[in-house]
Coordinates of C-alpha atoms in Angstrom, one line a residue:
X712 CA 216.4 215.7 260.8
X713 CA 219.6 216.4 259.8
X714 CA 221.7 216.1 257.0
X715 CA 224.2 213.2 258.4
X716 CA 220.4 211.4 259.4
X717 CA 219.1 211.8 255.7
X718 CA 222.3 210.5 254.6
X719 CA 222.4 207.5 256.7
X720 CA 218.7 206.7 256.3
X721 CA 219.6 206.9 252.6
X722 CA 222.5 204.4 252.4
X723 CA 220.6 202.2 254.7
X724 CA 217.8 202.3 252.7
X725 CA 219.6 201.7 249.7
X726 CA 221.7 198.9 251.0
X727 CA 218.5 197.2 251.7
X728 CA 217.1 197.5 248.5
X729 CA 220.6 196.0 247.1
X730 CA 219.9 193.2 249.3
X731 CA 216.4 192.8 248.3
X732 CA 218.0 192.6 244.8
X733 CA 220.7 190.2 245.6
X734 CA 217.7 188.2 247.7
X735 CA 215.8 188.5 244.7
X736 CA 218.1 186.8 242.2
X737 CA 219.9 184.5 244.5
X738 CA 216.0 183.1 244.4
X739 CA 215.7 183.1 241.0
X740 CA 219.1 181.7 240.1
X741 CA 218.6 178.8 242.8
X742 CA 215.0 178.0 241.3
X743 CA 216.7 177.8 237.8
X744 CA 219.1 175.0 238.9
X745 CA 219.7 172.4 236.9
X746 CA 218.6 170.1 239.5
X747 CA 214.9 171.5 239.1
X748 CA 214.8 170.8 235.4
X749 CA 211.7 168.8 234.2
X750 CA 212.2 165.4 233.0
X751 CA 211.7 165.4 228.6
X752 CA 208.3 165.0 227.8
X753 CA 206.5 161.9 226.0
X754 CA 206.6 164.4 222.8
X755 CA 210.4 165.5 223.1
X756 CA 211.1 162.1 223.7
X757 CA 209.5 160.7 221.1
X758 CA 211.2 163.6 218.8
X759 CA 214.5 162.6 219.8
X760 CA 214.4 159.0 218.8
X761 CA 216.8 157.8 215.6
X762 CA 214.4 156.9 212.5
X763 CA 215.0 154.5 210.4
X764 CA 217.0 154.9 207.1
X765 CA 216.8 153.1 204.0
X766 CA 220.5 151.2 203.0
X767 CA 223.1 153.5 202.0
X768 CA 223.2 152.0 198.1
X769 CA 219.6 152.7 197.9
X770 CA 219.1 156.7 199.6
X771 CA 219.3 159.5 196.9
X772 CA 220.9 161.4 199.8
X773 CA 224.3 160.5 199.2
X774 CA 224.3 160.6 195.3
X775 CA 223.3 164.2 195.9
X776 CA 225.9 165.2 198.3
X777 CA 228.0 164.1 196.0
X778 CA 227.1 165.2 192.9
X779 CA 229.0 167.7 191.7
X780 CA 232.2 165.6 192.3
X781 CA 235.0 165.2 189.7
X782 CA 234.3 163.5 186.8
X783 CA 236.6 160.4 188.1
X784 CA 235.0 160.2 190.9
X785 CA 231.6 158.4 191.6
X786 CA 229.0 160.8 192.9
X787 CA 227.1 158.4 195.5
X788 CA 230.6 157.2 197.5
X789 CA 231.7 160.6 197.0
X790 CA 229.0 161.6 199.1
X791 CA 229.1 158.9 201.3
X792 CA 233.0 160.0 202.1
X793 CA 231.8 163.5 202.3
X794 CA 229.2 162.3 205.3
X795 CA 231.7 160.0 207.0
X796 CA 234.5 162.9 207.3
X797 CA 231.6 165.5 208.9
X798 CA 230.9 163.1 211.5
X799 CA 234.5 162.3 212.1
X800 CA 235.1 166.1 212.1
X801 CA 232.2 167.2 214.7
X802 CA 232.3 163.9 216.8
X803 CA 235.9 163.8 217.2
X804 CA 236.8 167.2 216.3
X805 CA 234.4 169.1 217.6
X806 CA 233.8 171.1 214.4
X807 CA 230.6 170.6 213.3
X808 CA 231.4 171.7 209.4
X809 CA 233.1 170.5 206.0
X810 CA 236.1 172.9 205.9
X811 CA 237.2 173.7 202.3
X812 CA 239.9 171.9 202.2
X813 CA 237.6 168.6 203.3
X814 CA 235.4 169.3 200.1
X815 CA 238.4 169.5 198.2
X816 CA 239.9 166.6 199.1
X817 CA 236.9 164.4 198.2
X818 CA 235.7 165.7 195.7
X819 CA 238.5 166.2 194.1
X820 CA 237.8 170.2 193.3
X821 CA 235.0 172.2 194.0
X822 CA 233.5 175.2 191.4
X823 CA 233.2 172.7 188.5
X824 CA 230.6 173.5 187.1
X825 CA 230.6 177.7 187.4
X826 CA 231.4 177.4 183.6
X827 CA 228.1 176.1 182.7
X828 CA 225.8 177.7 185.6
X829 CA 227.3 181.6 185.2
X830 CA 225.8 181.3 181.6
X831 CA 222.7 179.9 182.5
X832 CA 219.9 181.9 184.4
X833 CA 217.2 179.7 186.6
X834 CA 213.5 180.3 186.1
X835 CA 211.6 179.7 189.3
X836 CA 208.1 178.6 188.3
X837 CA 206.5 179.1 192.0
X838 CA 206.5 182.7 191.4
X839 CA 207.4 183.4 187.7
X840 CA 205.6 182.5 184.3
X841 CA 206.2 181.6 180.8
X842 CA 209.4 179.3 182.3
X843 CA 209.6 176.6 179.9
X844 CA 209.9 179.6 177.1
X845 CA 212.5 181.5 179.2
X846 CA 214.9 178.9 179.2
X847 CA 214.1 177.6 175.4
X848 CA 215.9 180.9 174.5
X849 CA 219.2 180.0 176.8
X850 CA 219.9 176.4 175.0
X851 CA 221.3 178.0 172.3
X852 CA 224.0 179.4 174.8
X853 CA 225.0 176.4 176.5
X854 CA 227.4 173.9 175.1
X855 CA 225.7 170.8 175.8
X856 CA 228.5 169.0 174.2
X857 CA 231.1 170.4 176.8
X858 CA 232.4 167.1 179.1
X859 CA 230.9 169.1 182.3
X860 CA 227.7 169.7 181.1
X861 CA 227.3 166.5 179.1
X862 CA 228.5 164.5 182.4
X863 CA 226.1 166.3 184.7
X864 CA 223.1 166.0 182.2
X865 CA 223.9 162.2 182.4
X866 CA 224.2 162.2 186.2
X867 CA 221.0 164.0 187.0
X868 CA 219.0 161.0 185.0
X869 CA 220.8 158.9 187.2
X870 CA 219.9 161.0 190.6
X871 CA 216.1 160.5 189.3
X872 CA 216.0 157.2 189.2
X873 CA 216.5 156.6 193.0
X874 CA 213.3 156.0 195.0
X875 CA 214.6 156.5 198.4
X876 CA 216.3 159.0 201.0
X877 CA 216.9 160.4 203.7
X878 CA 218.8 162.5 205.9
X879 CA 221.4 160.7 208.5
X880 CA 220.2 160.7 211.6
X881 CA 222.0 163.2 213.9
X882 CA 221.2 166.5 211.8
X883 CA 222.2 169.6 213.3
X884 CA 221.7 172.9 212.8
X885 CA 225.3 173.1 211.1
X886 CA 225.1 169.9 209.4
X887 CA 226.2 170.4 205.2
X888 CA 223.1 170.3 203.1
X889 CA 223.5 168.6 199.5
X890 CA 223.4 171.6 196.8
X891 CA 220.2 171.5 195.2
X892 CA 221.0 174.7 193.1
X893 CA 222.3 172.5 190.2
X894 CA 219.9 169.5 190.2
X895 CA 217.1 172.6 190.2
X896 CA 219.4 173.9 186.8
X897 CA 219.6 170.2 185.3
X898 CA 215.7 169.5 185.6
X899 CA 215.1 172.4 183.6
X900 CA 217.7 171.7 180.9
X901 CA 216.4 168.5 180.5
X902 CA 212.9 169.4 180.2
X903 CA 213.5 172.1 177.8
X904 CA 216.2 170.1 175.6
X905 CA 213.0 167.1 175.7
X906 CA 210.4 169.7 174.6
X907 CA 213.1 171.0 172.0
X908 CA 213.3 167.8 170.6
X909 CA 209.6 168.3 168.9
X910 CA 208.4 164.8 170.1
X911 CA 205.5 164.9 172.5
X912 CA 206.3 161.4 174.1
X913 CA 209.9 162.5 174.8
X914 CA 208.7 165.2 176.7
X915 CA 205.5 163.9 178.7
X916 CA 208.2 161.0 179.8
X917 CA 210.9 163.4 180.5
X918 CA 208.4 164.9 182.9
X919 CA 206.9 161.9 184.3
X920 CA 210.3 160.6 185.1
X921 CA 210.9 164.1 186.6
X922 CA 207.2 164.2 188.7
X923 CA 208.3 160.8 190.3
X924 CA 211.8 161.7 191.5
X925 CA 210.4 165.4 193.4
X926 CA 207.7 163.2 194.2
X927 CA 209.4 160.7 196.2
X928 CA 211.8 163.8 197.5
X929 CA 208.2 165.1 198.9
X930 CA 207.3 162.1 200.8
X931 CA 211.0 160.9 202.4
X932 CA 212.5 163.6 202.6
X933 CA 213.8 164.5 205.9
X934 CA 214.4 168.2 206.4
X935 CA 212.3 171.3 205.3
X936 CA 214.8 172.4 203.0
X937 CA 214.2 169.1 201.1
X938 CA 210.4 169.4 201.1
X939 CA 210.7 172.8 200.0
X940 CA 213.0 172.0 197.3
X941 CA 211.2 169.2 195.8
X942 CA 208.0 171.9 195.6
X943 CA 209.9 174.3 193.5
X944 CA 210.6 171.5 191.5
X945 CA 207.2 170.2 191.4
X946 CA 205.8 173.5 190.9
X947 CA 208.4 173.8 187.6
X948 CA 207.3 170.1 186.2
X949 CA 203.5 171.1 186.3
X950 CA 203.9 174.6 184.8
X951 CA 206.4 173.1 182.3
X952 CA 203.3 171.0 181.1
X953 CA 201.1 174.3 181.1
X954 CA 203.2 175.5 179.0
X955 CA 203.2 172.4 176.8
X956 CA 200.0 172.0 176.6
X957 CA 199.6 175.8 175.2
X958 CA 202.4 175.4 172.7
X959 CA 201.6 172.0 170.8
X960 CA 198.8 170.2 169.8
X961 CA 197.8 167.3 171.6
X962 CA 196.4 164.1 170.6
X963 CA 194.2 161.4 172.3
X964 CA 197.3 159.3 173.3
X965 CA 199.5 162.5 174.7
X966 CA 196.0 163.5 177.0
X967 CA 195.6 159.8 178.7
X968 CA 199.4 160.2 179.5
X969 CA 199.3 163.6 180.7
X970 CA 196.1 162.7 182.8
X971 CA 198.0 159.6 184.5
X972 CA 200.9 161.9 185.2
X973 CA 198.4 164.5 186.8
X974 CA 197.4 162.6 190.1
X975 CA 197.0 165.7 193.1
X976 CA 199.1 164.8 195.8
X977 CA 198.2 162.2 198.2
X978 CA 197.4 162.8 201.9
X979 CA 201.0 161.8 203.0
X980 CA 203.0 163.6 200.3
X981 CA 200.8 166.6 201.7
X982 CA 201.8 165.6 205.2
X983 CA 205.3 167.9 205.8
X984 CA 205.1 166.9 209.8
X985 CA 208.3 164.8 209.2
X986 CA 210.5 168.1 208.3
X987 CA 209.2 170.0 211.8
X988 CA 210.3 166.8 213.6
X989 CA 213.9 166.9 212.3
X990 CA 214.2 171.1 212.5
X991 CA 212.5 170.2 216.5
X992 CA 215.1 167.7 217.0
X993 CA 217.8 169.6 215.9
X994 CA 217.1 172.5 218.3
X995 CA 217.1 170.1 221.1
X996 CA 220.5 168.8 220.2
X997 CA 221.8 172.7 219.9
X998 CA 220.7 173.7 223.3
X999 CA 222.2 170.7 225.3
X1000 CA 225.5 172.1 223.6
X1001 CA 224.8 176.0 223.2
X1002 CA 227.8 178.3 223.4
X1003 CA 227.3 181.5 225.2
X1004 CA 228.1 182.9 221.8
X1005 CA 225.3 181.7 220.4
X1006 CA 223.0 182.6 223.2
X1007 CA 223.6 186.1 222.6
X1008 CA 223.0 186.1 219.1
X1009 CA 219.6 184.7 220.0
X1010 CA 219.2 187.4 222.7
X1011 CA 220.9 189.8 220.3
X1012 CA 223.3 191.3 223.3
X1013 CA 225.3 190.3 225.6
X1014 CA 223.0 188.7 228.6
X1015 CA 224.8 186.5 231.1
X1016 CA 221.9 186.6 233.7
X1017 CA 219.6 185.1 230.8
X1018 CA 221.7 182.4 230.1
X1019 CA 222.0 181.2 233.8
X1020 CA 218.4 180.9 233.6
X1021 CA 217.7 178.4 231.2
X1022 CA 216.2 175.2 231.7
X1023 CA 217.1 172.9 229.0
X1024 CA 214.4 169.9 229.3
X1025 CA 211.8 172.7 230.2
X1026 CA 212.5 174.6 227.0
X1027 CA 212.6 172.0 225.0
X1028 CA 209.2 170.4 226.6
X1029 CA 207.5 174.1 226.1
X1030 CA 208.6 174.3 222.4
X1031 CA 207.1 170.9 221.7
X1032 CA 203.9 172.0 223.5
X1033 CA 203.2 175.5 222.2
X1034 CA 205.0 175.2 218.8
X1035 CA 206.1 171.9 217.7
X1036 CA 202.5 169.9 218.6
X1037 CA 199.7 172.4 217.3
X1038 CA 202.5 172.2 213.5
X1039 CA 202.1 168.8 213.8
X1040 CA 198.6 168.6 213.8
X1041 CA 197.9 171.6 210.9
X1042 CA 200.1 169.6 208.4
X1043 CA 197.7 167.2 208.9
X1044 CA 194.9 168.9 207.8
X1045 CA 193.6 168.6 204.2
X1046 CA 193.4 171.8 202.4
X1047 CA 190.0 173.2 203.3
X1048 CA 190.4 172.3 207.3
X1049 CA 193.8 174.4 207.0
X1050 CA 192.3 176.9 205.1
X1051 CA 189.8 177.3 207.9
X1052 CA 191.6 176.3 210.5
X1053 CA 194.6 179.7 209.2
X1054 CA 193.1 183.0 209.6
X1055 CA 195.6 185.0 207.3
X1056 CA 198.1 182.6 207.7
X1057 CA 199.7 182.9 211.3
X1058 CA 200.7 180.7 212.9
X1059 CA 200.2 182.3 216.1
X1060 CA 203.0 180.9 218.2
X1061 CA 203.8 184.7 219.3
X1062 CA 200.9 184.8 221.5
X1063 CA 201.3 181.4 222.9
X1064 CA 205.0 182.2 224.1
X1065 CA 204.1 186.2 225.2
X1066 CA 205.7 186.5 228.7
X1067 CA 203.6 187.8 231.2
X1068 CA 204.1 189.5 234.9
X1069 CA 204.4 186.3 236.5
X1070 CA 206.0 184.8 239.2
X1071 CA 205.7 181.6 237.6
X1072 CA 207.8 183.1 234.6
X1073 CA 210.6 183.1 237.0
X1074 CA 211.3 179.9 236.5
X1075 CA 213.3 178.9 232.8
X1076 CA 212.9 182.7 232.5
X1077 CA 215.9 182.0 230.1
X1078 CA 214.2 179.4 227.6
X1079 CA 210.9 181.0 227.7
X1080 CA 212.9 184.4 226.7
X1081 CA 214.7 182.1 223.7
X1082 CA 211.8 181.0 222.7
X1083 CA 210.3 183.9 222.3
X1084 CA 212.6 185.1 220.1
X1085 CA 213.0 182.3 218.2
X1086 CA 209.5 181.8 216.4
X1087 CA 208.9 181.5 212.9
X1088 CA 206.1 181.2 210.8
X1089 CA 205.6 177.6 210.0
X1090 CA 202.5 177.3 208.7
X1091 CA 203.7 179.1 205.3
X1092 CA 205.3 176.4 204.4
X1093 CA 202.8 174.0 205.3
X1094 CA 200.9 176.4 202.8
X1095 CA 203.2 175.6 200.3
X1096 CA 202.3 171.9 199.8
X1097 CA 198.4 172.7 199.7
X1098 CA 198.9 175.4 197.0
X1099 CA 200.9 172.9 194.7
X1100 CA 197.9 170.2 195.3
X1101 CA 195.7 173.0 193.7
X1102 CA 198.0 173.3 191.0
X1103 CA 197.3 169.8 189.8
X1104 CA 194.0 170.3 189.8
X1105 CA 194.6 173.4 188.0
X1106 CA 196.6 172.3 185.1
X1107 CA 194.3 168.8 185.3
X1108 CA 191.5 171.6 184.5
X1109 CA 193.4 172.8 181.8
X1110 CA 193.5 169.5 180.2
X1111 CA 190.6 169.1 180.1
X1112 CA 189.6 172.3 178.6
X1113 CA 191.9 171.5 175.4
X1114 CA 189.9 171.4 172.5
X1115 CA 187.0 173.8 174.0
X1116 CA 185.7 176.5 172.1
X1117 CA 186.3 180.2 173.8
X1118 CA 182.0 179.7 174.3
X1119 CA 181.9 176.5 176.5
X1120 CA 185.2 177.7 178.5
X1121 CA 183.8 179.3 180.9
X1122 CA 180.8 176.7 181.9
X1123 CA 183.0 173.8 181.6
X1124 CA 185.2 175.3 184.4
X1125 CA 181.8 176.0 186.8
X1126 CA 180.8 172.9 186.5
X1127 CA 183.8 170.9 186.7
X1128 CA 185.4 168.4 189.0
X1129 CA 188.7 170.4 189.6
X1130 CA 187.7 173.2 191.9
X1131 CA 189.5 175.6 194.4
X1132 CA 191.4 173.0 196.8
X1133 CA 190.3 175.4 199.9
X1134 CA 186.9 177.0 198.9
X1135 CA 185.6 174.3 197.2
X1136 CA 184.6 177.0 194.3
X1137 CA 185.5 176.9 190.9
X1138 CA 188.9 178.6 189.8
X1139 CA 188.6 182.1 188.4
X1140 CA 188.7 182.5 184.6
X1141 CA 189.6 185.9 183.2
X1142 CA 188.4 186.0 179.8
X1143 CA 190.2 189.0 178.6
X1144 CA 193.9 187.8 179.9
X1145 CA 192.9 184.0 179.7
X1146 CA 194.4 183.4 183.1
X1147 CA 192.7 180.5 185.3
X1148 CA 193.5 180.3 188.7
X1149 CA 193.3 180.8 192.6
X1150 CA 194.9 182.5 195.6
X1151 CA 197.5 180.9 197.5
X1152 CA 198.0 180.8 200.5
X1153 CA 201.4 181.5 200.5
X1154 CA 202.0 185.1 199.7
X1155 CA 205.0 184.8 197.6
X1156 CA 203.5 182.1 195.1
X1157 CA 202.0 182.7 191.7
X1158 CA 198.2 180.2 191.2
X1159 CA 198.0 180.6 187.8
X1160 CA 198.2 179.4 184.7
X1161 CA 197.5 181.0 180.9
X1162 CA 195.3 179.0 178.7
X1163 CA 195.8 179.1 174.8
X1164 CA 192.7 179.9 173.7

């Protein structure tokens, strides 16, 4: 054969493969179609619906969002005003933000109170110890007579008075979130200033008054970054009364109180389904409006083909079938069915959405490819709400261990009622460091407490 043969066998032969190619993806891209797309699901439907909100005067939600609003301004239509100009802004404006100028505006300044939080340092009971004593030593800092600080103190008690809230319905990924970091600051000011006091009722109120507020925040509220939120501040109420508890001396009255207060959370506080509905939901919403910027930052590089491939309603179904359904039914679970039900913790919606050499995959290669990249592991904070249950049994235990000699300790705590929430088993005692406790599920959080003794 000669050379001009070879030559023309070898552009024929690699025109053909082009066309194979082009073939190849002009199937692909005509199977993707938007006029193939599945119909929502029962699930995604359901997801999508608008929930009911409790009236505007009544919802914590807005008080919050407006909170750290001028000191002539009044924090719940503050927040209110704050809501109404982000809807204006990304329904009219298509901007779906508070600029700075908007939070200006209506709040009438914004970094009011960086005088008061610079000085003071957080302690984050979840995953610290010895809190309550840690910010003792900062009140002699802090000007609580300063008009910020004073007016804030004096706003938070109103904030925890509210027994309902909610998110508005429409939450996006860009939606504002109300700042938690200075409510999380005030709760632990007015603990420690109650304990400072040196009267055991003012504190043991303080706290209850406190335990109903996150409580509440637990149970309605919408996102994840509520639930989580109302944990830590949970979590700091309950080691707050460790602490307590080790430091003064109680009598028969302060125990009956403190054993009211010390109810473990009730099946729907531990319930957190509510939060994976509104992330769901908002992940819907995104992809029906998804810029191509945005795609790439989920594909991490520049991928046209990808995002002619995506399927919108089949995405979404998939996600609510291999990720959003089997969340739904571990939080749930009560504590030991979890704990059984979580080998290590995963949540193992990697293997359901591995790709495979499929033909079928061909079809929403796209969202299949997006949702593969966009798992995360759920279940730790569904772990998160189990591990503070066993923390009120855990400082109920210590309760009742007040009074104890050093030589019952350790039998008291085999034999009694408040046990391991997943093993069933009594907590651990460690008799040289005095430390009772358990292992969380969650990694990052701290199970323990230090008895006096």
């Amino acid at each position: 054969m000669s050379q001009t043969d070879k030559t023309t066998m070898i552009k024929r032969l690699s025109l053909y493969l082009l066309g194979l190619i082009i073939t190849f993806l002009l199937i692909v891209k005509a199977i993707n179609l938007s006029i193939f797309d599945e119909q929502p699901s029962e699930g995604v439907t359901q997801v999508m619906k608008p929930y009911q909100m409790p009236p505007a005067s009544q919802n914590a939600y807005f008080y919050l969002f407006g909170m750290q609003s001028a000191a002539s301004r009044d924090p719940h239509s503050t927040g209110q005003r704050l809501e109404e100009r982000y809807r204006h802004n990304r329904d009219n404006l298509g901007k779906d933000e508070l600029s700075d100028d908007d939070y200006n505006e209506i709040l009438g300044a914004t970094g009011l109170d960086k005088e008061w939080t610079e000085r003071f340092e957080r302690c984050r009971s979840r995953t610290e110890e010895g809190c309550l004593q840690k910010i003792l030593t900062q009140l002699d800092d802090l000007n609580f007579e300063a008009p910020r600080l004073s007016l804030m103190l004096e706003r938070y008690q109103t904030l925890i008075k509210f027994r309902d809230y909610s998110f508005p319905n429409g939450f996006t990924f860009y939606s504002p979130l109300p700042g938690y970091a200075a409510p999380m600051s005030l709760q632990q000011l007015t603990l420690a200033k109650a304990f400072q006091s040196g009267l055991s009722t003012r504190f043991i109120s303080a706290v209850d008054k406190d335990l109903r507020f996150w409580r509440m925040i637990l149970d309605k509220g919408s996102s994840l970054i509520d639930k989580m939120v109302a944990i830590a501040a949970i979590w700091n109420d309950l080691k707050y009364l460790s602490d307590f508890m080790n430091l003064r001396e109680l009598n028969d009255s302060d125990k009956e109180q403190l054993a009211n207060i010390l109810t473990g959370l009730s099946a729907q506080e531990k319930d957190i389904s509510e939060a994976f509905i509104l992330e769901a939901a908002s992940m819907y919403r995104q992809l029906e409006n998804i810029s191509d910027e945005e795609l790439e930052s989920f594909f991490e590089s520049s991928n046209w083909l990808m995002n002619q491939l995506i399927q919108i309603n089949a995405t979404n179904n998939d996600h609510y079938r291999l990720f959003l359904a089997p969340i739904l039914e571990l939080s749930k679970l009560d504590s030991q069915a979890f704990y059984k039900s979580l080998p290590e913790g995963s949540s193992k919606f990697e293997d359901r959405v591995k790709l495979s050499l499929s033909p079928s995959n061909l079809y929403n290669l796209g969202g299949k490819l997006l949702l593969q990249n966009s798992g995360w592991m759920a279940s730790d904070y569904i772990a998160r709400v189990h591990d503070l249950n066993g923390m009120f049994a855990l400082v109920s235990l210590q309760l009742s261990l007040d009074g104890l000699s050093d030589d019952s300790i350790a039998s008291t705590i085999n034999s009694s009622q408040y046990r391991n929430p997943y093993t069933g088993k009594p907590f651990t005692y460690n008799e040289t460091t005095k430390e009772l406790g358990f292992e969380c599920m969650n990694k990052e959080s701290s199970c323990k407490i230090k008895l006096s003794h």
